[in-house]
Amino acid sequence: LLDVWGPTAIGIGDDAAILDVPAGERLVVSTDASIEGVHFHREWMSAEQIGARAACAALSDLAAMAAQPRGLLLSIGLPSDWRGELVDIGRGVARIAASLECPIVGGNISGAGELSLTTTVLGSTSTPLTRSGVRVGDIIFVTGEFGGSQAALHALESGAGLGHNGARFMEPTPRVAESRWLAGRGARAAIDVSDGLRADATHLARASKVSLVLNAAAVPRVAGVTIPEAIASGEEYELIVAFRPDERPDVDGFAQRFGISLTAIGVAVPMGASAVELTNISDGDTAGFDHLA
Amino acid sequence: LLDVWGPTAIGIGDDAAILDVPAGERLVVSTDASIEGVHFHREWMSAEQIGARAACAALSDLAAMAAQPRGLLLSIGLPSDWRGELVDIGRGVARIAASLECPIVGGNISGAGELSLTTTVLGSTSTPLTRSGVRVGDIIFVTGEFGGSQAALHALESGAGLGHNGARFMEPTPRVAESRWLAGRGARAAIDVSDGLRADATHLARASKVSLVLNAAAVPRVAGVTIPEAIASGEEYELIVAFRPDERPDVDGFAQRFGISLTAIGVAVPMGASAVELTNISDGDTAGFDHLA
């Protein structure tokens, strides 16, 4: 693997890797697993894609905190019939890590009965975003479009192949640069969408002890996806971000810079009976979220 | 799990944990996996012991670097028939973490076909020990006694039960305090013994570009273990440490403080044909390593 990783891998060879956190910054760390038969099936994607997807999922947690990636550790449980794919798996991890300037600083390969990739990521930032920073009155934004990941998954499960949303499932993009841009412009809280927009908005609301009123029809969707599908679609790795009403980010500047949308979809209100209240969820209704736009 | 972990777990609930590395210290990080059928068998030990052992193995890598543990992340691949054991696994991890004052800062639980525990540990130190610091003339020491881990494993495999070396296998002790004591008294390089004394001495020699001449008969052994068994025994999690000849550590003070031995077993010489040359390996010969004692 070290041959494949080349300069992406640093400091491997000791019992542990040594890293320096920039002065004044805090360390942010997260771990994520990708397991055969649970998170992916062998026939669905290539070994390279399995590696890339595991790295994307883990690094997205750093994006949620607005942290700059500083290092990735990969622990692989490798069954004997996957041994020939090890280099391709590593290549996929390294491609994503390199695209975010994240060095691979450690790893572990072990025999196993099923393929598993456990990816631990370290990042740093002076101002981490958390889930608990939303305040009443804050405007809730989302990055990008929703529904593509689940649409691709359903296409795979039905045997129809990946379809036109394949890239959304195969290679979600951790919104690292986007998150740091948003954090630098007043974002108060964030979460990445791994369980689905509705579910993760609920996590955000609960951690912040507020309720969120979201206009489901305002959530940007990929073509062919219904509103209920869009808000349920998991593993999107887009961000939900909160801003003070008087500190709204420049959505046009964001779109221009990153090539994806930044969309207001709701507002935080005092904690009520439900953590997230969705309006306009009926699929026919595609009205915008005018009073917040 | 959070109920079981109590105050041992901190900062869990966001996408990633936030940690602070003390000013002037460097971050040390390592990951280790423990997989059912590879590293342990269900009938060999309790769920609590499986958790404790995984934590021990991971934290030993911090000991090898003389780093103070600062945080542990646990990713569990949990088959449905292990669900009832989750709390006990977590309890075992927490007990070891707490004994080393290491907070549990993150984790992940995922469905899986086989039980796997991937443990990532973070530590910090201003002066990390590495494998590459041994210089010609340095004296090589080991902590503790060898052979117990493998003896217990063989007893388990033969169906005889754990035997009197059970604790050595079930719960190796990461030599964190010992390593920091040694690093503070001039230790130049270290490695922990996971593959066996001979194998890990080879790793140390290669990384340092020296050869090591080791007196196999001087290696402290648990009762009933032969010299070849002692130097082959893996998962001992004792340390091999190098000191300048004029900076020998106080072995009596070490033994008094930690209740285990610190023993000179060899010397570093210019790199030769073999990375490690073992003398007195025949089992009958139990002469000490007098010219170094």
Coordinates of C-alpha atoms in Angstrom, one line a residue:
Chain A
L1 CA 0.0 0.0 0.0
L2 CA 2.8 2.4 0.8
D3 CA 3.9 2.2 -2.8
V4 CA 0.5 3.2 -4.0
W5 CA 0.1 5.9 -1.4
G6 CA 3.4 7.5 -2.1
P7 CA 3.7 11.0 -0.7
T8 CA 0.1 10.9 0.6
A9 CA 1.4 8.6 3.3
I10 CA 3.6 10.2 5.9
G11 CA 5.1 9.0 9.2
I12 CA 4.0 5.4 8.8
G13 CA 6.5 2.9 10.2
D14 CA 6.4 3.7 13.9
D15 CA 4.0 2.3 16.5
A16 CA 2.0 5.5 16.1
A17 CA 2.1 8.5 13.9
I18 CA 3.2 11.9 15.1
L19 CA 1.2 15.0 14.1
D20 CA 1.4 18.6 14.9
V21 CA -1.8 20.7 15.5
P22 CA -1.3 24.3 14.5
A23 CA -0.9 26.6 17.5
G24 CA -4.3 28.0 18.5
E25 CA -6.3 25.3 16.8
R26 CA -8.2 22.5 18.4
L27 CA -8.0 18.9 17.4
V28 CA -11.1 17.3 15.8
V29 CA -11.4 13.6 15.5
S30 CA -13.9 11.1 14.3
T31 CA -14.2 7.4 13.3
D32 CA -16.4 5.7 10.8
A33 CA -16.9 2.1 9.5
S34 CA -17.8 0.7 6.1
I35 CA -18.6 -3.0 6.2
E36 CA -19.3 -5.4 3.4
G37 CA -22.9 -6.5 3.3
V38 CA -24.0 -3.6 5.5
H39 CA -22.6 -0.5 3.8
F40 CA -21.9 -1.9 0.4
H41 CA -22.0 -5.1 -1.7
R42 CA -19.2 -6.3 -3.7
E43 CA -21.2 -6.5 -6.9
W44 CA -22.2 -2.8 -6.6
M45 CA -18.9 -1.1 -7.0
S46 CA -15.2 -1.5 -7.6
A47 CA -12.7 -1.9 -4.9
E48 CA -11.4 1.6 -5.7
Q49 CA -14.9 3.0 -5.2
I50 CA -15.3 1.2 -1.9
G51 CA -12.1 2.8 -0.6
A52 CA -13.1 6.2 -1.9
R53 CA -16.6 6.0 -0.4
A54 CA -15.2 5.0 3.0
A55 CA -12.8 8.0 3.0
C56 CA -15.6 10.4 1.8
A57 CA -17.9 9.3 4.6
A58 CA -15.3 9.7 7.3
L59 CA -14.0 13.0 6.0
S60 CA -17.5 14.4 5.9
D61 CA -17.6 14.4 9.7
L62 CA -14.6 16.8 9.6
A63 CA -16.6 19.0 7.2
A64 CA -19.5 19.1 9.6
M65 CA -17.2 20.5 12.2
A66 CA -15.5 22.9 9.7
A67 CA -12.2 21.4 10.4
Q68 CA -9.2 21.2 8.1
P69 CA -8.2 17.5 7.5
R70 CA -4.8 16.8 9.0
G71 CA -4.6 13.0 8.9
L72 CA -6.4 9.8 8.1
L73 CA -5.9 6.3 9.6
L74 CA -7.2 3.3 7.8
S75 CA -7.8 0.0 9.5
I76 CA -8.7 -2.8 7.0
G77 CA -10.3 -6.2 7.9
L78 CA -9.2 -8.1 4.8
P79 CA -10.7 -11.5 3.9
S80 CA -8.4 -13.7 1.8
D81 CA -10.6 -13.4 -1.3
W82 CA -10.2 -9.6 -1.2
R83 CA -6.4 -9.6 -0.9
G84 CA -6.0 -9.0 -4.6
E85 CA -8.1 -5.8 -4.2
L86 CA -6.1 -4.3 -1.4
V87 CA -4.1 -2.0 -3.6
D88 CA -7.2 -0.7 -5.4
I89 CA -9.0 -0.1 -2.1
G90 CA -6.0 1.9 -0.9
R91 CA -5.9 3.8 -4.2
G92 CA -9.5 4.9 -3.6
V93 CA -8.8 6.1 -0.1
A94 CA -5.7 7.9 -1.2
R95 CA -7.4 9.7 -4.1
I96 CA -10.0 11.2 -1.8
A97 CA -7.5 12.0 0.9
A98 CA -5.2 13.7 -1.6
S99 CA -8.1 15.7 -3.0
L100 CA -8.6 17.3 0.4
E101 CA -4.9 17.6 1.1
C102 CA -5.2 15.0 3.9
P103 CA -2.1 12.9 4.6
I104 CA -2.6 9.2 5.4
V105 CA -0.8 8.9 8.7
G106 CA -1.4 5.3 9.9
G107 CA -3.2 2.1 9.3
N108 CA -3.6 -1.5 10.1
I109 CA -4.3 -4.6 8.0
S110 CA -5.8 -7.6 9.6
G111 CA -7.3 -10.9 8.4
A112 CA -11.1 -11.0 8.6
G113 CA -14.1 -12.9 7.4
E114 CA -15.7 -9.9 5.8
L115 CA -14.2 -6.8 4.3
S116 CA -14.3 -3.8 6.7
L117 CA -12.8 -0.4 6.4
T118 CA -12.6 1.7 9.6
T119 CA -11.5 5.2 8.9
T120 CA -10.4 7.6 11.5
V121 CA -9.9 11.2 10.6
L122 CA -8.2 14.0 12.4
G123 CA -8.6 17.7 11.6
S124 CA -8.0 21.0 13.2
T125 CA -9.7 24.4 13.5
S126 CA -9.7 27.3 15.8
T127 CA -13.5 27.5 15.6
P128 CA -15.2 24.1 15.4
L129 CA -18.9 24.1 14.4
T130 CA -21.0 21.8 16.6
R131 CA -24.6 20.5 16.5
S132 CA -25.6 22.5 19.5
G133 CA -25.1 26.1 18.3
V134 CA -28.5 26.8 16.7
R135 CA -30.5 29.6 18.4
V136 CA -34.1 30.6 18.0
G137 CA -34.5 32.8 14.9
D138 CA -31.5 31.3 13.1
I139 CA -32.0 30.5 9.4
I140 CA -31.3 27.0 8.3
F141 CA -29.5 26.4 5.0
V142 CA -28.5 23.3 3.1
T143 CA -25.7 22.8 0.6
G144 CA -26.3 21.0 -2.7
E145 CA -29.1 18.8 -3.9
F146 CA -30.8 15.9 -2.2
G147 CA -32.1 12.5 -3.2
G148 CA -29.4 11.3 -5.6
S149 CA -27.7 9.0 -3.2
Q150 CA -30.9 7.0 -2.3
A151 CA -32.1 7.0 -5.9
A152 CA -28.8 5.4 -6.9
L153 CA -29.0 2.9 -4.1
H154 CA -32.6 1.9 -5.1
A155 CA -31.5 1.5 -8.7
L156 CA -28.6 -0.8 -7.5
E157 CA -30.9 -2.8 -5.3
S158 CA -33.4 -3.3 -8.0
G159 CA -30.7 -4.5 -10.3
A160 CA -31.1 -1.6 -12.7
G161 CA -27.6 -0.4 -12.3
L162 CA -26.5 2.9 -10.9
G163 CA -28.4 5.2 -13.1
H164 CA -27.7 8.9 -13.6
N165 CA -27.3 9.5 -9.9
G166 CA -24.5 7.0 -9.6
A167 CA -21.8 9.6 -8.8
R168 CA -23.8 10.9 -5.9
F169 CA -23.8 7.5 -4.3
M170 CA -20.4 6.3 -5.3
E171 CA -18.5 9.4 -4.5
P172 CA -20.1 11.9 -2.2
T173 CA -17.9 14.9 -1.8
P174 CA -17.0 15.9 1.7
R175 CA -17.9 19.6 1.9
V176 CA -14.7 20.6 3.6
A177 CA -13.9 23.8 1.7
E178 CA -17.6 24.8 1.7
S179 CA -17.9 24.3 5.5
R180 CA -14.8 26.3 6.2
W181 CA -16.0 29.1 4.0
L182 CA -19.4 29.1 5.8
A183 CA -17.7 28.9 9.3
G184 CA -15.7 31.9 8.3
R185 CA -18.8 33.9 7.5
G186 CA -20.7 33.4 10.7
A187 CA -22.2 29.8 10.6
R188 CA -23.2 28.9 14.1
A189 CA -23.9 25.2 13.9
A190 CA -23.7 22.4 11.3
I191 CA -24.2 18.7 10.7
D192 CA -23.6 16.5 7.7
V193 CA -26.4 14.5 6.2
S194 CA -25.6 10.9 6.7
D195 CA -29.0 9.5 8.0
G196 CA -31.1 11.8 5.8
L197 CA -32.1 15.4 5.9
R198 CA -35.1 14.9 8.2
A199 CA -33.2 12.7 10.6
D200 CA -30.1 14.8 10.8
A201 CA -32.1 18.0 11.1
T202 CA -33.7 16.3 14.1
H203 CA -30.2 15.6 15.6
L204 CA -29.3 19.2 15.1
A205 CA -32.5 20.5 16.7
R206 CA -32.2 18.2 19.7
A207 CA -28.5 19.0 20.3
S208 CA -29.4 22.8 20.1
K209 CA -32.6 22.5 22.2
V210 CA -34.7 24.2 19.5
S211 CA -37.3 23.1 17.0
L212 CA -36.7 23.5 13.3
V213 CA -39.5 24.5 10.9
L214 CA -38.4 23.4 7.5
N215 CA -40.1 23.9 4.1
A216 CA -39.7 20.5 2.5
A217 CA -40.5 21.9 -0.9
A218 CA -37.6 24.3 -0.7
V219 CA -35.1 21.5 -0.4
P220 CA -33.2 21.3 -3.7
R221 CA -33.7 17.9 -5.4
V222 CA -31.9 16.0 -8.1
A223 CA -34.1 15.3 -11.2
G224 CA -36.8 12.6 -10.7
V225 CA -36.8 12.6 -6.9
T226 CA -39.9 13.4 -4.9
I227 CA -39.9 15.6 -1.8
P228 CA -40.4 12.7 0.6
E229 CA -37.5 10.8 -1.1
A230 CA -35.2 13.9 -0.9
I231 CA -35.7 14.4 2.8
A232 CA -35.2 10.7 3.6
S233 CA -32.2 10.1 1.4
G234 CA -29.2 9.1 3.5
E235 CA -25.4 9.3 2.8
E236 CA -25.8 12.6 1.0
Y237 CA -22.9 14.2 2.9
E238 CA -24.3 17.6 2.2
L239 CA -24.4 20.1 5.1
I240 CA -27.2 21.6 7.2
V241 CA -26.0 24.9 8.5
A242 CA -27.5 27.6 10.8
F243 CA -26.9 31.4 10.5
R244 CA -28.2 34.3 12.5
P245 CA -31.0 36.1 10.5
D246 CA -28.8 39.2 10.3
E247 CA -25.7 37.3 9.1
R248 CA -27.1 35.5 6.1
P249 CA -24.3 34.1 3.8
D250 CA -23.9 35.3 0.2
V251 CA -25.6 32.4 -1.5
D252 CA -24.7 33.6 -5.0
G253 CA -21.1 33.9 -4.0
F254 CA -21.2 30.4 -2.5
A255 CA -22.7 28.9 -5.7
Q256 CA -20.2 30.7 -7.8
R257 CA -17.2 29.6 -5.8
F258 CA -18.2 26.0 -5.2
G259 CA -20.5 25.1 -8.1
I260 CA -23.3 23.9 -5.8
S261 CA -26.2 25.7 -4.2
L262 CA -26.7 27.1 -0.8
T263 CA -30.4 27.2 0.0
A264 CA -32.5 28.6 2.9
I265 CA -35.0 25.9 3.9
G266 CA -36.3 26.9 7.3
V267 CA -35.9 28.6 10.6
A268 CA -35.3 27.7 14.3
V269 CA -38.1 28.3 16.7
P270 CA -38.5 27.6 20.5
M271 CA -38.4 23.9 21.3
G272 CA -41.8 22.4 20.7
A273 CA -43.4 19.0 20.6
S274 CA -41.5 17.9 17.5
A275 CA -37.9 18.6 16.9
V276 CA -38.5 19.1 13.2
E277 CA -41.7 20.3 11.6
L278 CA -41.8 19.9 7.9
T279 CA -44.2 22.0 5.8
N280 CA -45.1 21.5 2.1
I281 CA -44.1 17.9 2.3
S282 CA -46.8 16.8 -0.2
D283 CA -45.0 16.1 -3.5
G284 CA -47.3 18.2 -5.7
D285 CA -46.4 21.4 -3.8
T286 CA -43.1 22.8 -5.1
A287 CA -43.6 26.3 -3.8
G288 CA -40.5 28.1 -2.6
F289 CA -39.8 29.2 0.9
D290 CA -40.6 32.8 0.1
H291 CA -40.8 34.3 3.5
L292 CA -37.3 33.3 4.2
A293 CA -35.7 33.6 0.8
Chain B
L1 CA -22.9 2.5 26.1
L2 CA -22.8 6.1 27.3
D3 CA -24.5 5.0 30.5
V4 CA -21.8 2.5 31.1
W5 CA -19.0 4.8 30.2
G6 CA -20.2 7.6 32.4
P7 CA -17.6 10.3 32.9
T8 CA -15.0 8.3 31.0
A9 CA -16.8 9.4 27.8
I10 CA -16.5 13.0 26.9
G11 CA -17.6 15.1 24.0
I12 CA -19.6 12.4 22.3
G13 CA -22.7 13.6 20.4
D14 CA -21.2 15.8 17.7
D15 CA -20.0 14.5 14.3
A16 CA -16.5 14.6 15.7
A17 CA -14.9 15.0 19.1
I18 CA -12.8 18.1 20.0
L19 CA -9.6 17.6 21.9
D20 CA -6.9 20.0 23.0
V21 CA -3.2 19.0 22.7
P22 CA -1.2 20.7 25.5
A23 CA 1.0 23.5 24.2
G24 CA 4.4 22.3 23.2
E25 CA 3.4 18.7 22.9
R26 CA 3.0 16.7 19.7
L27 CA 0.0 14.5 18.8
V28 CA 0.6 10.8 18.6
V29 CA -2.1 8.6 17.0
S30 CA -2.5 4.9 16.2
T31 CA -5.2 2.5 15.2
D32 CA -5.6 -1.2 16.0
A33 CA -8.1 -3.9 15.1
S34 CA -9.4 -6.9 17.1
I35 CA -11.5 -9.3 15.0
E36 CA -13.4 -12.4 16.0
G37 CA -11.9 -15.6 14.7
V38 CA -8.6 -13.8 14.0
H39 CA -7.6 -12.1 17.3
F40 CA -9.9 -14.0 19.6
H41 CA -12.6 -16.7 19.8
R42 CA -15.9 -16.2 21.6
E43 CA -15.4 -19.3 23.7
W44 CA -12.0 -18.1 25.0
M45 CA -13.0 -15.1 26.9
S46 CA -15.9 -12.9 28.1
A47 CA -17.2 -9.9 26.2
E48 CA -15.7 -7.6 28.9
Q49 CA -12.3 -9.2 28.4
I50 CA -12.6 -8.8 24.6
G51 CA -13.1 -5.1 25.1
A52 CA -10.4 -4.8 27.7
R53 CA -7.9 -6.6 25.5
A54 CA -8.7 -4.5 22.4
A55 CA -8.1 -1.3 24.4
C56 CA -4.9 -2.7 25.9
A57 CA -3.5 -3.6 22.5
A58 CA -4.2 -0.1 21.1
L59 CA -3.0 1.8 24.1
S60 CA 0.3 -0.1 24.1
D61 CA 1.2 1.7 20.9
L62 CA 1.0 5.0 22.8
A63 CA 3.2 3.4 25.4
A64 CA 5.8 2.6 22.7
M65 CA 5.9 6.2 21.8
A66 CA 6.0 7.4 25.5
A67 CA 2.8 9.4 24.9
Q68 CA 0.2 10.3 27.5
P69 CA -3.2 8.9 26.4
R70 CA -5.6 11.8 25.6
G71 CA -8.5 10.0 23.9
L72 CA -9.8 6.7 22.5
L73 CA -12.3 6.1 19.7
L74 CA -14.0 2.7 19.4
S75 CA -15.6 1.5 16.2
I76 CA -17.6 -1.7 16.8
G77 CA -18.8 -4.0 14.0
L78 CA -21.6 -5.8 15.9
P79 CA -23.4 -8.9 14.6
S80 CA -26.9 -9.4 15.9
D81 CA -26.0 -12.3 18.1
W82 CA -23.5 -10.1 19.9
R83 CA -25.9 -7.3 20.6
G84 CA -26.6 -8.5 24.2
E85 CA -22.8 -8.2 24.9
L86 CA -22.3 -4.6 23.7
V87 CA -22.5 -3.1 27.2
D88 CA -20.0 -5.6 28.5
I89 CA -17.6 -5.0 25.7
G90 CA -17.9 -1.3 26.3
R91 CA -17.3 -1.9 30.0
G92 CA -14.1 -3.6 29.3
V93 CA -12.8 -0.8 27.1
A94 CA -13.8 1.8 29.7
R95 CA -12.1 0.0 32.5
I96 CA -8.7 0.0 30.7
A97 CA -9.2 3.5 29.4
A98 CA -10.0 4.8 32.9
S99 CA -7.0 3.0 34.4
L100 CA -4.8 5.0 32.1
E101 CA -6.9 8.2 32.6
C102 CA -7.8 8.1 28.9
P103 CA -11.2 9.6 28.0
I104 CA -13.3 7.8 25.4
V105 CA -14.0 10.6 22.9
G106 CA -15.8 8.9 20.1
G107 CA -17.2 5.8 18.6
N108 CA -19.3 4.1 16.0
I109 CA -21.5 1.1 16.1
S110 CA -22.4 -0.7 12.9
G111 CA -24.0 -4.0 11.9
A112 CA -21.6 -6.7 10.8
G113 CA -21.3 -10.4 10.2
E114 CA -18.4 -10.8 12.7
L115 CA -17.5 -8.9 15.8
S116 CA -14.7 -6.4 15.2
L117 CA -13.3 -3.7 17.5
T118 CA -11.2 -1.0 15.9
T119 CA -9.6 1.2 18.5
T120 CA -7.9 4.4 17.6
V121 CA -5.9 6.1 20.4
L122 CA -4.6 9.6 20.6
G123 CA -1.8 10.7 22.9
S124 CA 0.6 13.6 23.3
T125 CA 4.1 14.1 24.4
S126 CA 6.8 16.7 23.9
T127 CA 9.4 14.0 23.2
P128 CA 8.0 11.0 21.3
L129 CA 10.1 7.8 21.3
T130 CA 10.4 6.2 17.9
R131 CA 11.8 3.0 16.5
S132 CA 14.6 4.7 14.7
G133 CA 16.6 6.2 17.6
V134 CA 18.9 3.3 18.5
R135 CA 22.6 4.1 18.0
V136 CA 25.6 1.7 18.0
G137 CA 26.7 1.1 21.5
D138 CA 23.2 1.6 23.0
I139 CA 22.1 -1.0 25.7
I140 CA 18.9 -2.7 25.0
F141 CA 16.4 -3.3 27.9
V142 CA 13.1 -5.0 28.2
T143 CA 10.3 -4.5 30.7
G144 CA 8.7 -7.4 32.5
E145 CA 8.6 -11.1 31.7
F146 CA 8.0 -12.9 28.5
G147 CA 6.2 -16.0 27.3
G148 CA 3.0 -15.8 29.4
S149 CA 0.8 -14.6 26.6
Q150 CA 1.7 -17.4 24.2
A151 CA 1.6 -20.0 26.9
A152 CA -2.0 -19.0 27.7
L153 CA -2.9 -18.9 24.1
H154 CA -1.6 -22.4 23.6
A155 CA -3.5 -23.6 26.6
L156 CA -6.7 -22.1 25.2
E157 CA -6.1 -23.7 21.8
S158 CA -5.5 -27.1 23.3
G159 CA -8.7 -26.8 25.3
A160 CA -6.9 -26.9 28.6
G161 CA -8.2 -23.5 29.7
L162 CA -6.3 -20.4 30.4
G163 CA -3.8 -21.8 33.0
H164 CA -1.8 -19.6 35.3
N165 CA -0.7 -17.3 32.6
G166 CA -4.2 -16.3 31.8
A167 CA -4.0 -12.7 33.0
R168 CA -1.0 -12.1 30.7
F169 CA -3.1 -13.0 27.7
M170 CA -6.4 -11.6 28.8
E171 CA -5.2 -8.4 30.0
P172 CA -1.8 -7.2 29.0
T173 CA -1.0 -3.9 30.7
P174 CA 0.0 -1.1 28.4
R175 CA 3.3 0.2 29.9
V176 CA 2.3 3.8 29.6
A177 CA 3.6 5.1 33.0
E178 CA 6.8 2.9 32.6
S179 CA 7.5 4.3 29.2
R180 CA 7.1 7.9 30.2
W181 CA 9.4 7.2 33.2
L182 CA 12.0 5.7 30.8
A183 CA 11.7 8.5 28.3
G184 CA 12.2 11.0 31.1
R185 CA 15.5 9.3 32.0
G186 CA 17.1 9.2 28.6
A187 CA 15.5 6.4 26.6
R188 CA 16.4 6.9 23.0
A189 CA 14.0 4.5 21.2
A190 CA 11.3 2.0 22.0
I191 CA 8.9 -0.5 20.5
D192 CA 6.2 -2.6 22.1
V193 CA 6.2 -6.3 21.7
S194 CA 3.2 -7.3 19.8
D195 CA 4.7 -9.7 17.2
G196 CA 7.2 -11.3 19.6
L197 CA 10.5 -10.1 21.1
R198 CA 12.6 -11.4 18.3
A199 CA 10.3 -10.0 15.6
D200 CA 9.9 -6.6 17.2
A201 CA 13.6 -6.3 18.0
T202 CA 14.1 -6.8 14.3
H203 CA 11.7 -4.0 13.5
L204 CA 13.6 -1.8 16.0
A205 CA 17.0 -2.7 14.5
R206 CA 15.8 -2.1 10.9
A207 CA 14.2 1.2 11.6
S208 CA 17.4 2.4 13.4
K209 CA 19.8 0.9 10.8
V210 CA 21.7 -1.1 13.4
S211 CA 22.0 -4.7 14.4
L212 CA 21.1 -5.9 17.9
V213 CA 23.0 -8.6 19.7
L214 CA 20.7 -10.0 22.3
N215 CA 21.4 -12.6 25.0
A216 CA 18.2 -14.7 24.7
A217 CA 19.0 -16.3 28.1
A218 CA 18.8 -12.9 29.8
V219 CA 15.2 -12.4 28.7
P220 CA 13.1 -12.7 31.8
R221 CA 10.6 -15.5 31.4
V222 CA 7.4 -16.6 33.3
A223 CA 7.6 -20.0 34.9
G224 CA 7.5 -23.0 32.6
V225 CA 8.4 -21.2 29.4
T226 CA 11.5 -22.0 27.3
I227 CA 13.8 -19.4 25.9
P228 CA 12.6 -20.0 22.3
E229 CA 9.0 -19.7 23.5
A230 CA 9.7 -16.5 25.4
I231 CA 11.3 -14.7 22.4
A232 CA 8.6 -15.8 20.0
S233 CA 5.6 -15.0 22.3
G234 CA 3.5 -12.3 20.7
E235 CA 1.0 -9.8 22.2
E236 CA 3.2 -9.4 25.3
Y237 CA 2.9 -5.6 25.2
E238 CA 6.1 -5.2 27.1
L239 CA 8.6 -2.7 25.8
I240 CA 12.0 -2.9 24.2
V241 CA 14.0 0.3 25.0
A242 CA 17.4 1.6 24.1
F243 CA 19.7 3.7 26.3
R244 CA 23.1 5.2 25.8
P245 CA 25.7 3.1 27.6
D246 CA 26.5 6.1 29.9
E247 CA 22.8 6.8 30.6
R248 CA 21.7 3.5 32.0
P249 CA 18.4 3.7 33.9
D250 CA 18.0 2.8 37.5
V251 CA 16.7 -0.7 37.2
D252 CA 16.1 -1.1 40.9
G253 CA 14.2 2.1 41.1
F254 CA 12.2 1.0 38.1
A255 CA 11.3 -2.3 39.7
Q256 CA 10.4 -0.7 43.0
R257 CA 8.2 1.9 41.4
F258 CA 6.4 -0.3 38.9
G259 CA 6.6 -3.8 40.4
I260 CA 8.0 -5.3 37.2
S261 CA 11.6 -5.8 36.1
L262 CA 13.7 -3.7 33.7
T263 CA 16.4 -6.0 32.3
A264 CA 19.5 -5.4 30.0
I265 CA 19.4 -8.0 27.3
G266 CA 21.8 -6.8 24.6
V267 CA 23.6 -4.1 22.8
A268 CA 23.4 -2.3 19.4
V269 CA 26.2 -2.9 17.0
P270 CA 26.9 -1.7 13.4
M271 CA 24.4 -3.0 10.9
G272 CA 25.4 -6.5 9.9
A273 CA 23.9 -9.4 7.9
S274 CA 21.2 -10.1 10.4
A275 CA 19.2 -7.4 12.1
V276 CA 19.1 -9.4 15.4
E277 CA 21.7 -11.8 16.5
L278 CA 20.5 -14.0 19.4
T279 CA 23.0 -15.7 21.7
N280 CA 22.4 -18.4 24.3
I281 CA 19.2 -19.3 22.6
S282 CA 19.5 -23.0 23.6
D283 CA 17.1 -23.7 26.4
G284 CA 19.6 -25.3 28.7
D285 CA 21.7 -22.2 28.9
T286 CA 20.3 -19.7 31.4
A287 CA 23.4 -17.7 32.0
G288 CA 22.9 -14.0 32.6
F289 CA 24.1 -11.3 30.3
D290 CA 27.0 -10.5 32.6
H291 CA 29.1 -8.2 30.5
L292 CA 26.1 -5.9 30.2
A293 CA 24.6 -6.3 33.7

